[in-house]
Amino acid sequence: MKILVTGGLGFIGSHTVVALLEKGYDVCIIDNLSNSSIDVLEGIAKITQKIPQFFNFDLRNQEKVEAFFKEHHDLAGVIHFAASKAVGESVENPLLYYENNNNALVYMLKNISQLNQKNFIFSSSCTVYGEADTLPITEGAAIKKAESPYGNTKQIGEDIIRDTCNAVSDLKAISLRYFNPIGAHSSTEIGELPIGTPQNLVPYITQTAIGQRDELSIFGDDYPTEDGTCIRDYIHVVDLAEAHVVALERLLQSEKKASYEVFNLGTGKGSSVKEVVSAFEKVSGQELNHTIAPRRPGDVVAAYADTEKAQDVLGWQTKLTLEDALESAWKWQLKLKEADA
Ligand code: UFG
């Protein structure tokens, strides 16, 4: 069975491609390399001994999308990762985000009607919940007004898919709302490759520990949490990748009753920024230079997943810990340094 993975050379995409290949699926990837590297293909091949088909084009090109689907009507499913994901950049360049994240999604869904099997999985985010009223966050929690154009593209994306499922009777789709994906594959062949200065906590930590950054700024220690720093649900990217295979199989086996479903993907455990720093110091044996800085605009105080629906309905739960994820992220950073030397 052949599965299309858009953005398959990106951070979560590449780990999902590995999980699919290891399960015996054929994979083809569309990626425009805007935030990824062609070397990732080699990493995937080293881990799996398989080379997925690769197509380098931009999904904003409607003609190319149409031509691709015309040639590949035998696809059994589509996992759509390709999107822009930097919150700050989305504030500066909102149209890039609406075009890249929403126009491309529309072109994908328009053309999915050409497929014999219309199974679609969408990368969504816990950002759709904003500052949730109650914790842990269930899938039924209110969708708050988005804090950024990026967040809005995820909300709109979910709406586009829901509406399309209502209109196209044989389209089945699942949106997966990720909490905070971190870590790397245990082989250290693939991992996160942030371009420029990392905006996310864990790559900033590992780059600081390796000496690429002077110190980590902890954004605010006066939040109403036990140690004053924000709380997030950090999920190992390998667990997250596995969840995509499980969700795909749910669609393929047509077990699901509704044509559109959403699931939270998290560990269910919240960790503060200070806890992440301590856990990193423990697993890496490195003391991390850090300082307390002002709050970062747009940050919510706390977000962690209610994992019951994913457990009950998908039969999926995380297996790896925060420490496992931080250790793998550190090993990946060491490998990148070695490759650079
Ligand atoms: N943090 C720091 N210092 C840093 C980087 C982050 O203290 O240098 C803190 C943040 O303030 C936050 C926590 O670490 O409290 C996690 O921050 P990340 O940037 O790693 O992740 P976010 O929780 O901000 O990201 C999540 C989702 C994104 C989504 C975003 C929207 O993973 O997909 O929420 O706010 F875009």
XYZ file of C-alpha atoms and ligand atoms in Angstrom:
377
model
C 0.000 0.000 0.000
C 1.377 3.368 -0.994
C 1.088 6.361 1.328
C 1.847 9.963 0.368
C 3.631 11.976 3.038
C 3.852 15.705 2.314
C 6.599 17.450 4.254
C 8.112 13.989 4.657
C 11.642 15.311 5.063
C 10.685 17.582 7.959
C 11.031 16.815 11.656
C 7.819 14.893 12.355
C 7.368 13.867 8.720
C 10.699 12.053 8.487
C 10.086 10.072 11.688
C 6.644 9.118 10.375
C 8.115 8.000 7.043
C 10.459 5.698 8.984
C 7.556 4.296 11.025
C 5.536 3.657 7.837
C 8.425 1.980 5.997
C 9.135 -0.204 9.023
C 5.506 -1.320 8.949
C 5.872 -2.362 5.318
C 4.100 0.556 3.606
C 5.416 2.041 0.374
C 5.997 5.744 0.875
C 6.273 8.649 -1.490
C 7.260 12.069 -0.252
C 6.493 15.553 -1.533
C 8.689 18.220 0.059
C 9.908 21.558 -1.298
C 12.945 21.563 1.052
C 11.925 25.009 2.357
C 12.588 23.918 5.946
C 14.285 20.561 5.454
C 17.287 18.987 3.783
C 17.658 16.383 1.063
C 20.166 14.607 3.358
C 17.202 13.465 5.452
C 16.339 11.052 2.641
C 19.691 9.367 3.207
C 19.035 9.196 6.954
C 15.695 7.501 6.306
C 17.382 5.035 3.933
C 20.093 4.211 6.475
C 17.528 3.395 9.154
C 15.104 1.439 7.008
C 17.261 0.152 4.103
C 14.528 1.541 1.854
C 14.463 4.640 -0.301
C 11.093 6.334 -0.567
C 10.096 8.002 -3.827
C 10.781 11.723 -3.574
C 9.117 14.630 -5.393
C 10.473 18.132 -4.908
C 7.743 20.661 -5.550
C 5.684 23.300 -3.839
C 2.095 22.427 -2.934
C 1.057 26.033 -3.596
C 1.440 25.132 -7.272
C -2.081 23.937 -7.996
C -1.242 22.525 -11.451
C 1.556 20.403 -10.024
C -0.675 19.067 -7.257
C -3.329 18.174 -9.817
C -0.819 16.462 -12.101
C 0.654 14.509 -9.175
C -2.706 13.129 -8.037
C -3.627 12.252 -11.634
C -0.562 10.039 -11.812
C -0.932 8.513 -8.344
C -4.590 7.549 -7.991
C -3.457 4.282 -6.386
C -2.491 5.992 -3.102
C -4.084 4.382 -0.052
C -3.707 7.458 2.119
C -2.235 10.918 2.514
C -0.481 12.290 5.595
C -0.196 16.037 5.191
C 2.620 17.606 7.216
C 3.852 20.208 4.750
C 3.299 23.624 6.345
C 5.067 26.609 7.821
C 5.312 26.504 11.611
C 7.079 29.511 13.106
C 4.744 31.593 15.241
C 6.811 34.824 15.021
C 7.281 34.569 11.268
C 3.528 34.102 10.848
C 2.904 37.435 12.598
C 5.319 39.158 10.213
C 4.187 37.378 7.068
C 0.616 36.160 7.568
C -0.140 35.732 3.872
C 2.746 33.306 3.484
C 1.108 31.241 6.257
C -2.422 31.360 4.868
C -1.123 30.504 1.413
C 1.260 27.764 2.457
C -0.889 26.166 5.141
C -4.421 26.741 3.860
C -4.262 27.189 0.061
C -2.066 24.107 -0.241
C -4.504 22.155 1.934
C -7.394 23.169 -0.330
C -5.464 22.004 -3.418
C -4.706 18.682 -1.725
C -8.338 18.087 -0.772
C -9.609 19.167 -4.185
C -7.463 16.535 -5.810
C -7.930 13.772 -3.292
C -11.213 13.087 -5.093
C -9.073 11.546 -7.844
C -7.935 8.776 -5.474
C -9.606 5.405 -5.155
C -9.149 5.576 -1.373
C -9.661 8.970 0.227
C -7.896 8.750 3.590
C -6.411 11.963 4.945
C -4.412 12.768 8.073
C -3.730 16.361 9.058
C -1.027 17.828 11.319
C -2.836 20.031 13.757
C -1.648 21.503 17.022
C -2.619 22.005 20.641
C -2.275 25.678 19.787
C -5.949 25.515 18.664
C -6.954 25.421 22.359
C -5.111 28.602 23.378
C -5.213 29.086 27.163
C -7.562 26.251 28.055
C -10.106 26.695 30.858
C -9.403 23.293 32.378
C -6.491 20.881 32.450
C -5.775 18.320 31.147
C -7.153 19.473 27.791
C -9.761 17.231 26.188
C -10.668 17.254 22.514
C -13.971 18.805 23.540
C -12.294 21.908 24.979
C -13.262 25.212 23.399
C -11.275 26.395 20.409
C -10.113 29.850 21.468
C -9.324 32.755 19.197
C -5.884 32.000 17.789
C -2.913 33.891 19.237
C -1.115 34.022 15.896
C -1.736 33.635 12.164
C 0.057 30.274 12.439
C -2.436 29.083 15.062
C -5.273 30.415 12.949
C -4.086 28.403 9.926
C -4.429 25.240 12.025
C -7.945 26.175 13.172
C -8.974 27.060 9.623
C -7.301 23.904 8.326
C -9.399 21.767 10.656
C -12.568 23.618 9.539
C -11.700 23.119 5.870
C -11.276 19.373 6.412
C -14.436 19.013 8.521
C -16.538 20.828 5.910
C -15.018 18.823 3.074
C -15.727 15.542 4.878
C -19.363 16.612 5.227
C -19.560 17.239 1.502
C -17.499 14.351 0.107
C -19.122 11.131 1.271
C -16.146 8.799 0.920
C -13.523 11.143 2.362
C -12.299 10.071 5.792
C -9.996 12.325 7.750
C -8.297 12.620 11.111
C -6.713 15.751 12.573
C -3.974 15.070 15.090
C -3.421 17.826 17.626
C 0.202 17.592 18.691
C 1.383 18.909 22.004
C 5.150 19.665 22.083
C 7.112 17.259 19.870
C 10.793 16.862 20.810
C 13.612 14.325 20.523
C 15.153 12.385 17.662
C 15.382 8.873 16.260
C 17.526 6.556 18.421
C 19.786 5.853 15.425
C 20.747 9.566 15.333
C 20.242 9.412 11.572
C 17.315 11.861 11.679
C 16.229 14.590 14.112
C 15.205 18.216 14.303
C 17.057 20.635 12.004
C 16.016 24.151 12.972
C 17.030 26.803 10.463
C 18.677 29.795 12.139
C 18.092 30.513 15.814
C 15.735 27.914 17.290
C 12.451 29.271 18.611
C 11.552 26.094 20.491
C 12.849 25.130 23.903
C 14.620 21.815 23.342
C 16.702 22.703 20.270
C 17.663 25.916 22.060
C 18.769 23.872 25.073
C 20.860 21.408 23.038
C 22.472 24.183 20.983
C 23.355 26.013 24.200
C 24.827 22.882 25.750
C 26.969 22.260 22.658
C 28.265 25.843 22.768
C 26.426 27.223 19.736
C 24.389 29.620 21.936
C 25.605 31.443 25.045
C 22.694 30.763 27.314
C 19.074 29.734 27.390
C 16.600 32.462 28.277
C 13.757 31.075 30.336
C 10.821 33.197 29.301
C 9.223 34.190 32.599
C 9.415 32.662 36.080
C 6.438 34.523 37.520
C 3.658 32.393 36.042
C 1.068 30.889 38.395
C 2.747 27.453 38.397
C 4.711 25.668 41.114
C 8.131 26.940 40.000
C 6.838 29.976 38.104
C 7.703 28.673 34.607
C 5.282 27.557 31.890
C 4.073 23.994 31.654
C 3.902 21.947 28.445
C 3.372 18.344 27.423
C 6.576 17.231 25.692
C 6.073 14.190 23.470
C 8.848 12.094 21.918
C 8.719 12.434 18.135
C 9.081 8.647 17.752
C 5.891 8.104 19.790
C 4.206 10.816 17.754
C 5.253 9.173 14.463
C 3.811 5.863 15.660
C 0.468 7.542 16.317
C 0.262 8.542 12.651
C 0.566 4.921 11.576
C -2.134 3.915 14.067
C -4.446 6.700 12.860
C -3.816 5.747 9.239
C -4.680 2.136 9.992
C -7.907 3.247 11.609
C -8.821 4.965 8.346
C -7.680 2.047 6.198
C -9.655 -0.464 8.225
C -12.690 1.836 8.113
C -13.294 1.158 11.775
C -14.238 4.706 12.392
C -17.864 5.717 12.303
C -17.501 9.444 11.874
C -15.937 10.678 8.657
C -13.908 13.254 10.577
C -12.220 12.878 13.940
C -9.695 14.748 16.046
C -7.263 13.356 18.586
C -4.860 14.905 21.052
C -1.367 13.481 20.859
C 0.501 14.055 24.084
C 1.838 12.201 27.102
C -0.732 13.618 29.511
C 2.084 14.849 31.739
C 2.949 18.512 32.107
C 6.549 19.619 32.667
C 7.726 23.108 33.508
C 10.570 24.802 31.645
C 12.736 24.468 34.749
C 11.914 20.763 34.984
C 12.953 20.290 31.360
C 16.245 22.089 32.037
C 16.952 19.880 35.099
C 16.025 16.697 33.244
C 18.308 17.719 30.386
C 21.200 18.384 32.771
C 20.671 14.958 34.301
C 20.609 12.954 31.081
C 23.399 14.890 29.345
C 25.668 15.434 32.336
C 26.010 19.041 31.129
C 25.357 22.085 33.218
C 23.205 24.423 31.167
C 23.843 28.169 31.119
C 20.497 29.788 31.637
C 18.971 33.025 32.757
C 15.506 34.293 33.549
C 14.134 36.604 30.870
C 10.797 38.424 30.474
C 7.717 36.490 29.443
C 7.375 35.732 25.717
C 4.234 37.306 24.247
C 1.584 34.775 23.302
C 2.754 31.986 25.639
C -0.008 30.176 27.507
C 0.629 29.294 31.161
C 0.001 25.573 30.937
C -1.048 23.015 28.345
C -1.086 19.246 28.626
C -3.224 16.633 26.977
C -6.063 14.518 28.179
C -4.977 11.294 26.467
C -8.075 9.207 27.118
C -9.613 9.490 23.648
C -6.381 8.497 21.884
C -5.999 5.567 24.274
C -9.597 4.359 24.079
C -10.326 4.925 20.414
C -6.927 4.594 18.741
C -5.472 2.213 21.306
C -2.340 4.363 21.293
C -0.325 5.865 24.101
C 3.216 7.135 24.489
C 5.931 4.682 25.527
C 8.910 7.011 25.864
C 9.654 9.488 28.641
C 10.783 13.100 28.765
C 14.249 11.834 29.710
C 14.320 9.477 26.693
C 13.382 12.363 24.432
C 15.960 14.745 25.891
C 18.679 12.119 25.717
C 17.903 11.431 22.057
C 17.849 15.171 21.288
C 21.258 15.533 22.944
C 22.745 12.571 21.045
C 21.400 14.081 17.825
C 23.037 17.423 18.649
C 26.352 15.649 19.324
C 26.040 13.843 15.995
C 25.401 17.139 14.164
C 28.533 18.593 15.735
C 30.569 15.561 14.720
C 29.248 15.845 11.154
C 30.189 19.547 11.134
C 33.762 18.975 12.352
N 10.901 28.662 26.117
C 11.881 29.316 26.838
N 13.005 29.690 26.183
C 13.217 29.451 24.855
C 12.205 28.771 24.121
C 11.047 28.411 24.790
O 11.725 29.547 28.026
O 14.265 29.836 24.327
C 9.673 28.252 26.814
C 8.431 28.884 26.242
O 8.227 30.145 26.827
C 7.377 27.845 26.604
C 8.138 26.535 26.550
O 9.519 26.868 26.634
O 6.973 28.054 27.917
C 7.902 25.763 25.267
O 8.133 26.632 24.180
P 8.248 26.120 22.677
O 8.524 27.312 21.817
O 9.211 24.984 22.605
O 6.819 25.517 22.374
P 5.368 26.203 22.463
O 4.664 25.583 23.613
O 5.438 27.657 22.374
O 4.786 25.637 21.093
C 3.510 25.165 20.982
C 3.418 24.249 19.754
C 3.584 25.027 18.508
C 2.666 26.212 18.525
C 2.839 27.047 19.753
C 1.848 28.184 19.798
O 4.422 23.242 19.806
O 3.246 24.216 17.393
O 2.646 26.237 20.890
O 2.072 28.996 20.879
F 2.928 26.992 17.480
